[in-house]
CSV table of C-alpha atoms in Angstrom, one decimal:
chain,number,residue,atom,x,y,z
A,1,UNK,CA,49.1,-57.9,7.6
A,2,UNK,CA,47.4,-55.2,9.6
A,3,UNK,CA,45.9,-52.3,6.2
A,4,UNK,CA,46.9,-49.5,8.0
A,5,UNK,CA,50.2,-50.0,8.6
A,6,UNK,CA,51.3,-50.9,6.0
A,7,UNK,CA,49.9,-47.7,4.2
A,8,UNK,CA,51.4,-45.4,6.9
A,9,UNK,CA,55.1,-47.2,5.6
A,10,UNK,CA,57.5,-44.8,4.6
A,11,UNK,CA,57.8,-44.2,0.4
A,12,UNK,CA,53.8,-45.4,-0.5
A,13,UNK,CA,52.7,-48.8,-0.7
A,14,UNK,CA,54.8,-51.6,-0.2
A,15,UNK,CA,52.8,-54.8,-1.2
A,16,UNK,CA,49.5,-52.8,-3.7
A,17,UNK,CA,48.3,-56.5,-4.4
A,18,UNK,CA,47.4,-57.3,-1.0
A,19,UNK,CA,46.2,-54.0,0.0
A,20,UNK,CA,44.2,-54.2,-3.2
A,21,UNK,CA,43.0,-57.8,-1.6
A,22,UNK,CA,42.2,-56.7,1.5
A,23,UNK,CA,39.5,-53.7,0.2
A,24,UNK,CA,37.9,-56.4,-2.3
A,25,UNK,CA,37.5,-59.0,0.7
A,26,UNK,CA,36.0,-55.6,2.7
A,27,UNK,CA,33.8,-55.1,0.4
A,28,UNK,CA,32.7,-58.7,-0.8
A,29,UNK,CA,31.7,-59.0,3.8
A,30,UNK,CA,29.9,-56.1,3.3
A,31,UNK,CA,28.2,-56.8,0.6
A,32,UNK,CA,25.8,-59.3,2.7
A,33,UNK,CA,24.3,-56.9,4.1
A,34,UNK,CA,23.4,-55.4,0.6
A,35,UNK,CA,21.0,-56.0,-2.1
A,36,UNK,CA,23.8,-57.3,-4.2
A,37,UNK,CA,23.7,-60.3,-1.5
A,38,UNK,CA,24.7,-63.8,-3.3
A,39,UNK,CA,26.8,-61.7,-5.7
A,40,UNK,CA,30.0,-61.8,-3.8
A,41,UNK,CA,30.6,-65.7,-4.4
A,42,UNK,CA,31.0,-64.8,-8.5
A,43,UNK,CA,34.1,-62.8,-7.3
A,44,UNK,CA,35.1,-66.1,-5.7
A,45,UNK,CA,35.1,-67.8,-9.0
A,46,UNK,CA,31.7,-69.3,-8.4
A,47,UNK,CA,28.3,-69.2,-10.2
A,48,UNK,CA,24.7,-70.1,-9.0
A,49,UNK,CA,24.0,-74.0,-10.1
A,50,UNK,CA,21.2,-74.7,-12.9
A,51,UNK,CA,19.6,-77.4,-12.8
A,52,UNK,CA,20.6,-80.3,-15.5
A,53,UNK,CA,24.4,-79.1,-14.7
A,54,UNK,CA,26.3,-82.0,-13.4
A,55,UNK,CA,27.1,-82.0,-10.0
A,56,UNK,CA,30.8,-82.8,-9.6
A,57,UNK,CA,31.9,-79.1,-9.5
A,58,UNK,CA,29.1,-78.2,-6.4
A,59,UNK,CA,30.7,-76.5,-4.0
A,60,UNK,CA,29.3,-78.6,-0.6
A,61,UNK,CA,31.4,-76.2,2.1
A,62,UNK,CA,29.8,-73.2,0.3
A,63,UNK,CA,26.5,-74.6,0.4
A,64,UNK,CA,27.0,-75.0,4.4
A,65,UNK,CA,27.2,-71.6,4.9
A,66,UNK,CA,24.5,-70.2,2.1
A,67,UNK,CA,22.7,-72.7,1.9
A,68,UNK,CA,22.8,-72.1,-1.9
A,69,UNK,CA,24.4,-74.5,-4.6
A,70,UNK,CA,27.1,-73.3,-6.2
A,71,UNK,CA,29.5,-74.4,-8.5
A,72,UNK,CA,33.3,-73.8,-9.0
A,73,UNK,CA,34.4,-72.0,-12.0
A,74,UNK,CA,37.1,-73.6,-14.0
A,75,UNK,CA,39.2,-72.8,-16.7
A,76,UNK,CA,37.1,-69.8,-17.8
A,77,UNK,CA,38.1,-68.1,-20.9
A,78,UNK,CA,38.4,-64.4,-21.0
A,79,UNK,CA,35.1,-62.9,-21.5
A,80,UNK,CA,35.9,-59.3,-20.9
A,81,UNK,CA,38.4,-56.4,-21.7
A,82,UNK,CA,39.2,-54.0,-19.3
A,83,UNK,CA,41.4,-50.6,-19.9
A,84,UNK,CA,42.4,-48.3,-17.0
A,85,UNK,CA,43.3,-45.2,-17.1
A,86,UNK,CA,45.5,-42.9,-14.6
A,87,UNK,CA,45.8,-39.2,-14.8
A,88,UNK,CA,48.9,-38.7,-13.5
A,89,UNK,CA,49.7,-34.9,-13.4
A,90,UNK,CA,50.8,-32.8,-10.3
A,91,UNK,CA,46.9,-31.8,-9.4
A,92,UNK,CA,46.0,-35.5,-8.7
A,93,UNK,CA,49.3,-35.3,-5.9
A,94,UNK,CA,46.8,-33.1,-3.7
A,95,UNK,CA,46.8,-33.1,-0.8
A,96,UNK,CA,50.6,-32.5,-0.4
A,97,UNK,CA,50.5,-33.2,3.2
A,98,UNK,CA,48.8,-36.7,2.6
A,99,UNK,CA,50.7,-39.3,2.8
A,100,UNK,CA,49.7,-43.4,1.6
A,101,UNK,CA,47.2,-44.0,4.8
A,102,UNK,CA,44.5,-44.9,4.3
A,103,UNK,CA,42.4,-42.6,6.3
A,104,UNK,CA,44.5,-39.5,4.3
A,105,UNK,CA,45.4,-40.2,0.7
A,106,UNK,CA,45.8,-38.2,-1.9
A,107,UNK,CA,44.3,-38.5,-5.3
A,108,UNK,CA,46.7,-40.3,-7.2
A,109,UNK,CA,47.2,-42.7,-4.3
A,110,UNK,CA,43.7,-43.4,-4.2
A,111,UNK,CA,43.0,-43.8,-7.6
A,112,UNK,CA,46.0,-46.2,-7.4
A,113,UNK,CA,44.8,-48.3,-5.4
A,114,UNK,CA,41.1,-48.4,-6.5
A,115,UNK,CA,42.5,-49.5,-9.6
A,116,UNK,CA,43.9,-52.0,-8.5
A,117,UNK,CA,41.3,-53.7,-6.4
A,118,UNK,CA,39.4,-53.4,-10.1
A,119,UNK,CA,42.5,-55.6,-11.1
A,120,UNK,CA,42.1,-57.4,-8.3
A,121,UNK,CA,38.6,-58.5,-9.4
A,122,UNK,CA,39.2,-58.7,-12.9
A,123,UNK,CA,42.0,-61.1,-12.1
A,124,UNK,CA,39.4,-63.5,-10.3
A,125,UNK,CA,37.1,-63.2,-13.2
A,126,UNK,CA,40.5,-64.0,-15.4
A,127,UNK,CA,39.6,-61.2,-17.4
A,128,UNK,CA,42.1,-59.0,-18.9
A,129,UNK,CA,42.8,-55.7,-18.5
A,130,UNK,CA,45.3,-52.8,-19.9
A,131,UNK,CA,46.7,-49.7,-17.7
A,132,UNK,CA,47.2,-46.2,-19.1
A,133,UNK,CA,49.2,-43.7,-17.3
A,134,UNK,CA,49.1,-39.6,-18.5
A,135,UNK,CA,50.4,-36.3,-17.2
A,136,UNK,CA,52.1,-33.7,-20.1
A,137,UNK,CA,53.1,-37.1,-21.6
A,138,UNK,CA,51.9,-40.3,-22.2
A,139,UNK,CA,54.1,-42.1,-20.1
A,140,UNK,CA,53.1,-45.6,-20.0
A,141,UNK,CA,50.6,-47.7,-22.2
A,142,UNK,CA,50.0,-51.6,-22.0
A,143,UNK,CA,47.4,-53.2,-23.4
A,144,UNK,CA,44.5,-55.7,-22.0
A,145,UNK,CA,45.9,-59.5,-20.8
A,146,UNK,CA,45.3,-61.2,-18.5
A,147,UNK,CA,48.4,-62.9,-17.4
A,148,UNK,CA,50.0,-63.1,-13.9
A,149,UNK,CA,53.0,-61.7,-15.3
A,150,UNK,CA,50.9,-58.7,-16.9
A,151,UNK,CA,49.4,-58.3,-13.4
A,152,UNK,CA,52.2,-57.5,-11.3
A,153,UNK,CA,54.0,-55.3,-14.3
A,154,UNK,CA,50.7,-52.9,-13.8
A,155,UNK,CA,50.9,-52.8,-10.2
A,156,UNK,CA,54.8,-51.9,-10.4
A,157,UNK,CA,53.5,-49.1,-12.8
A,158,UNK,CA,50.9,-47.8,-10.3
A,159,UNK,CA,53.2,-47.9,-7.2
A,160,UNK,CA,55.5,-45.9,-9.3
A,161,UNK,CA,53.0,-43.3,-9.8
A,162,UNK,CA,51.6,-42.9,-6.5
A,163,UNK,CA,55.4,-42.0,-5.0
A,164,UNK,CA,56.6,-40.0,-8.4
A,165,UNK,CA,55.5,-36.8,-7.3
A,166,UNK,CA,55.9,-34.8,-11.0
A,167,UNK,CA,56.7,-31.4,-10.4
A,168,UNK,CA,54.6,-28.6,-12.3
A,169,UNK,CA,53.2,-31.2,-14.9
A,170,UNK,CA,50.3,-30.1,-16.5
A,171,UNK,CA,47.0,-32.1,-17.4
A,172,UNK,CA,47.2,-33.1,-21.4
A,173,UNK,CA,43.8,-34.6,-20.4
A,174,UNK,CA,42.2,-34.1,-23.9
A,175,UNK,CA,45.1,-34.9,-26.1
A,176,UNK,CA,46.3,-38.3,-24.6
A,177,UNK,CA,42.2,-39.4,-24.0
A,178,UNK,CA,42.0,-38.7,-27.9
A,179,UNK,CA,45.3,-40.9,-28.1
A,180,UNK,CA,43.9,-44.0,-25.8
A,181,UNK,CA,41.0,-44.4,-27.7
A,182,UNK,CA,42.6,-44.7,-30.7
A,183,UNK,CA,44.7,-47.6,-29.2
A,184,UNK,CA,41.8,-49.5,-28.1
A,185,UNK,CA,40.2,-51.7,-30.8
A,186,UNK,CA,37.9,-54.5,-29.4
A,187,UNK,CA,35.4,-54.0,-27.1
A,188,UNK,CA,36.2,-53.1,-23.7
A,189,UNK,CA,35.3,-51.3,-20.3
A,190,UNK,CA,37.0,-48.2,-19.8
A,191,UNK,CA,37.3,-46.4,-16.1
A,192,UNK,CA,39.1,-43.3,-16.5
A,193,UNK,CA,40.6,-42.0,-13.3
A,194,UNK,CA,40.9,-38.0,-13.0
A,195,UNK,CA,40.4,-35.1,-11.1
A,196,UNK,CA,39.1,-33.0,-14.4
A,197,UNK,CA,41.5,-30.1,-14.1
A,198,UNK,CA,43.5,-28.9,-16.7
A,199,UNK,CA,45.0,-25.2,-17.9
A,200,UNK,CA,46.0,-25.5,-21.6
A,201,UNK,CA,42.8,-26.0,-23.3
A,202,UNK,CA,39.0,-25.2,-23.0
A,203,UNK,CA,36.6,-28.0,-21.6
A,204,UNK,CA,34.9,-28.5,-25.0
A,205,UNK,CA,38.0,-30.4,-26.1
A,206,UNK,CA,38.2,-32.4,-23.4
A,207,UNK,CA,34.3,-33.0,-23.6
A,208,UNK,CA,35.4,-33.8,-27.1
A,209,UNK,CA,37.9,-36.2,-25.9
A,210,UNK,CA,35.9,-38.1,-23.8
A,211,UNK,CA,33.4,-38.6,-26.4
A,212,UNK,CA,35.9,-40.3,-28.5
A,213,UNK,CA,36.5,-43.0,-26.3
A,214,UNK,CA,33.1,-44.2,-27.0
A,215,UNK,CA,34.3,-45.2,-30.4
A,216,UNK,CA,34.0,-49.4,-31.2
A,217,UNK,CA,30.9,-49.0,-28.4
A,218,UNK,CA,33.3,-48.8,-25.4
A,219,UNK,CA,31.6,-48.3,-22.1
A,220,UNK,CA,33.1,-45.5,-20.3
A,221,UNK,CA,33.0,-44.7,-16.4
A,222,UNK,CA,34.3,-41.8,-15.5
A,223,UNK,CA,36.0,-41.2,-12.2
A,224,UNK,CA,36.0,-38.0,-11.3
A,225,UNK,CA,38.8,-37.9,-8.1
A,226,UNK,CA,38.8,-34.9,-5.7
A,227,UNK,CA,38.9,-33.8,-2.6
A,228,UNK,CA,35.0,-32.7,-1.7
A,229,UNK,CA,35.7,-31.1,1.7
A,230,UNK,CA,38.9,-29.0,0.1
A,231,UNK,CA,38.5,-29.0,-3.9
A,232,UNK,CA,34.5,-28.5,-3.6
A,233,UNK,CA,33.0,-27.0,-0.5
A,234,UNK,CA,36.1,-25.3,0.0
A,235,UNK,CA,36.5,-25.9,3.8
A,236,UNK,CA,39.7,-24.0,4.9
A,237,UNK,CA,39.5,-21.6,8.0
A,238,UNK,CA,39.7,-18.2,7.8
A,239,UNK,CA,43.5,-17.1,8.0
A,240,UNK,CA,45.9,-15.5,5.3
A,241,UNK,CA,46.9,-18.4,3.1
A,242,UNK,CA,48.8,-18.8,-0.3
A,243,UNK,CA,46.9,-20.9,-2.5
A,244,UNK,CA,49.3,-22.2,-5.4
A,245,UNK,CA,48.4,-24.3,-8.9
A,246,UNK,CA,50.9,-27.2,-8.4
A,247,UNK,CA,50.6,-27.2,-12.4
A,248,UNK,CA,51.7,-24.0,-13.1
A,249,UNK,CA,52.9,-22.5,-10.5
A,250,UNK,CA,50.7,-19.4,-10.1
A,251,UNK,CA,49.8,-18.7,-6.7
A,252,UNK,CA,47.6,-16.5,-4.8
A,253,UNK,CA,47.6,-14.6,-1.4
A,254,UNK,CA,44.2,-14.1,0.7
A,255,UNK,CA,41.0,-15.4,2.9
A,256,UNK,CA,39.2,-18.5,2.5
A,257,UNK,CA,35.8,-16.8,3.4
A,258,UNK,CA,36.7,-13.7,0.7
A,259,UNK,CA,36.3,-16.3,-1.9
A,260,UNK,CA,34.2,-19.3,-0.6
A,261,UNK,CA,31.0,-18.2,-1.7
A,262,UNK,CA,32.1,-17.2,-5.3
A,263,UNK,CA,34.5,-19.9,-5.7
A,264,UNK,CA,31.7,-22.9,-4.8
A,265,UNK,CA,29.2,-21.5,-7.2
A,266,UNK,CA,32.2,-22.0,-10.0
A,267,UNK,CA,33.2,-25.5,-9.1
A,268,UNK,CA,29.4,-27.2,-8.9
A,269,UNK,CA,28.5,-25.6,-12.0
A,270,UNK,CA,31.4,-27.2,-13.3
A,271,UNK,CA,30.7,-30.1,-11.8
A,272,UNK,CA,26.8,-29.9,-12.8
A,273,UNK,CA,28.0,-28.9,-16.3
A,274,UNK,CA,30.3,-32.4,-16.5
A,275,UNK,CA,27.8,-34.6,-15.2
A,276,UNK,CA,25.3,-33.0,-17.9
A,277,UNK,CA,28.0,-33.7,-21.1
A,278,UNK,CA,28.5,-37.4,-19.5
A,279,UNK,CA,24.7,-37.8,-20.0
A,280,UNK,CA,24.7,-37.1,-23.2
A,281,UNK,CA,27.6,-38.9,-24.6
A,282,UNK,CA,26.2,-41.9,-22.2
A,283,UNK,CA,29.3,-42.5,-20.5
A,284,UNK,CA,29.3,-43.1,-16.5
A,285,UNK,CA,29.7,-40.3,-14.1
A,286,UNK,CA,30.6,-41.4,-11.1
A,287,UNK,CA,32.3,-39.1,-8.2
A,288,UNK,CA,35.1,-40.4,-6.2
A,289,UNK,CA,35.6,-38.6,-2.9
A,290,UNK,CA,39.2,-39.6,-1.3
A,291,UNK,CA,37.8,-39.3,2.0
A,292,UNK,CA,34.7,-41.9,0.7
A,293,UNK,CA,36.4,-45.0,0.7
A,294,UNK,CA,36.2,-47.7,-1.9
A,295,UNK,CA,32.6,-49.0,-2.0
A,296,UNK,CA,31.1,-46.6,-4.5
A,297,UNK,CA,33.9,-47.3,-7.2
A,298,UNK,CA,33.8,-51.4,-6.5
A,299,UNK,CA,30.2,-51.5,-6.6
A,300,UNK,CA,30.2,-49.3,-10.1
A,301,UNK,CA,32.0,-52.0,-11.3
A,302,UNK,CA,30.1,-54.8,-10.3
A,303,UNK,CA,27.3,-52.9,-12.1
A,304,UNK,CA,28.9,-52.3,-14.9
A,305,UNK,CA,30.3,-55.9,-15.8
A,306,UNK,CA,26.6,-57.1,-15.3
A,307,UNK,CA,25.5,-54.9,-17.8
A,308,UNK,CA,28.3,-54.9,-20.4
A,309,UNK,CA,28.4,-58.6,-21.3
C-alpha cells in the first residue's frame, strides 16, 4: 500500500496500523546509516547473542546479512509500561486547511500517528501501553496492556480523534494532566502529546501539572506539537488577514509584518521559558515540528526505553 495515498483518502486515516508500520520500518532502514546501527534488529524482536547462550534460537538468515549473531526473542514478558497522552482540543486541529497527507498534517493528526508508530514499537517489544485523550473533558482513558485486542481499541480511539474536529474546545491541559497522573500507579514511561496552549489558567498550573506526573518516578517526555514555520516564526505574507483562536473564538483583523517582530519575541520566550521548567522538573523536552517528520519522536523513544529499564 502506497503511504501517501492512503493519507490523502477522504475522512483521515483508513488503516493507522499500517501507516504506523510503514514510518517504524522507515525509520528502522534509516537507522543504518546512524550511530544507533545494530539497534534496529531489537525492534525485530531480536537481541545480540552472549556467549554460553544456547544456540538453537540464532538467527542464521540475520547473520547473512549482519554478519552479527543474533537470537530470536520468545515469549518475552512485559518489561515495560507505557502511557500516552493526546491533547485533543480545537488548537491541535491547526492547520484547518491540512488534511491527513503526509506531507501537510495537522497537529492532532500528527500526533496520532506518531503515537501510534510508539505503539507500533511497543507492541514488538510486547510491552504494554495505555492512551489518554483530553480537550475541556477527559474523554477517553484506558490503561497499559498489552493485548492485541487492547491494540486496535487505541488505534480506533486515535483515528477518532484525528477526524473529530471539536469545535471551540478549550485546553483543560492542567486539570486533566493533574487527573492522569493520579491514575497511573506503577512505573511507567509517559509521552505527552501537546501543543502547550491554553486560555483558562496561568502557566504556573500547568508547570504545576506537569510536575505531578513525575509522581511514582514516571519518566516524562514531553511533546511539544506546533507548527514552527506558522505558530513560531510566524511566516504569513503581508496581506489583511483575520487571525481567529479556534478555542474561543476571538479573532483579530491586521498585518502579519505589524506584529511579526513583537509576536516572535513572545512565543520563544515562551518556548525558552518551557524548556527551562522541563529542566528542572527533569522531564524530556522534546519539540515536534509537523513539517519534521517522525525521526526525532522515534529515536526519543529508543532513547528513552534504553535508559528507563
Amino acid at each position: 500500500m502506497d503511504l501517501q495515498q492512503e493519507l490523502n483518502k477522504t475522512g483521515g486515516f483508513k488503516n493507522l496500523e499500517l501507516l504506523a508500520k510503514q514510518v517504524v520500518e522507515g525509520f528502522i532502514a534509516g537507522m543504518h546509516k546512524s550511530p544507533f546501527h545494530g539497534f534496529s534488529a531489537e525492534f525485530a524482536e531480536h537481541k545480540i547473542y552472549n556467549p554460553g547462550e544456547s544456540t538453537k534460537h540464532i538467527d542464521w538468515k540475520l547473520y547473512a546479512k549482519t554478519d552479527r549473531l543474533y537470537t530470536k526473542r520468545y515469549d518475552e514478558e512485559t518489561n515495560l509500561r507505557c502511557h500516552i497522552i493526546l491533547d485533543n482540543s480545537s488548537s491541535m486541529h491547526y492547520p484547518e486547511s491540512a488534511g491527513t497527507s503526509i506531507d501537510h498534517l495537522n497537529k492532532v493528526a500528527f500526533s496520532a500517528l506518531a503515537s501510534a508508530s510508539l505503539m507500533h514499537i511497543l507492541k514488538k517489544q510486547r510491552d504494554a501501553v495505555g492512551l489518554s485523550i483530553y480537550s475541556d473533558n477527559y474523554d477517553f482513558y484506558s490503561p497499559e496492556k498489552g493485548s492485541e485486542r487492547h491494540h486496535q481499541m487505541l488505534l480506533h480511539k486515535l483515528s477518532d480523534a484525528v477526524v473529530s474536529k471539536p469545535e471551540t474546545k478549550t485546553t483543560e491541559t492542567y486539570r486533566y494532566l493533574h487527573q492522569i497522573a493520579e491514575k497511573i500507579h506503577r512505573r511507567s514511561l509517559i509521552f505527552v502529546f501537546t501543543d502547550m496552549f491554553q486560555t483558562s489558567e496561568d502557566d504556573e498550573k500547568l508547570f504545576e501539572a506537569l510536575r505531578h506526573l513525575k509522581h511514582n518516578k514516571h519518566e516524562v517526555v514531553l511533546f511539544h506539537v506546533f507548527d514552527k514555520e506558522k505558530e513560531l516564526s510566524f511566516d504569513f505574507d503581508n496581506r489583511p488577514k483575520r487571525f481567529i483562536d479556534v478555542e474561543t473564538g476571538d479573532h483579530i483583523n491586521l498585518y502579519a509584518d505589524n506584529v511579526k517582530t513583537t509576536y516572535e519575541k513572545a512565543v520563544k520566550e515562551y518556548f525558552t521559558d518551557l524548556k527551562l521548567r522541563c529542566g528542572q522538573y527533569r522531564i524530556k523536552y522534546v519539540e515536534a515540528d509537523i513539517k519534521a517528520g517522525f525521526n526525532n519522536i522515534l529515536t526519543t523513544y529508543m532513547i528513552e526505553r534504553q535508559k528507563f529499564i
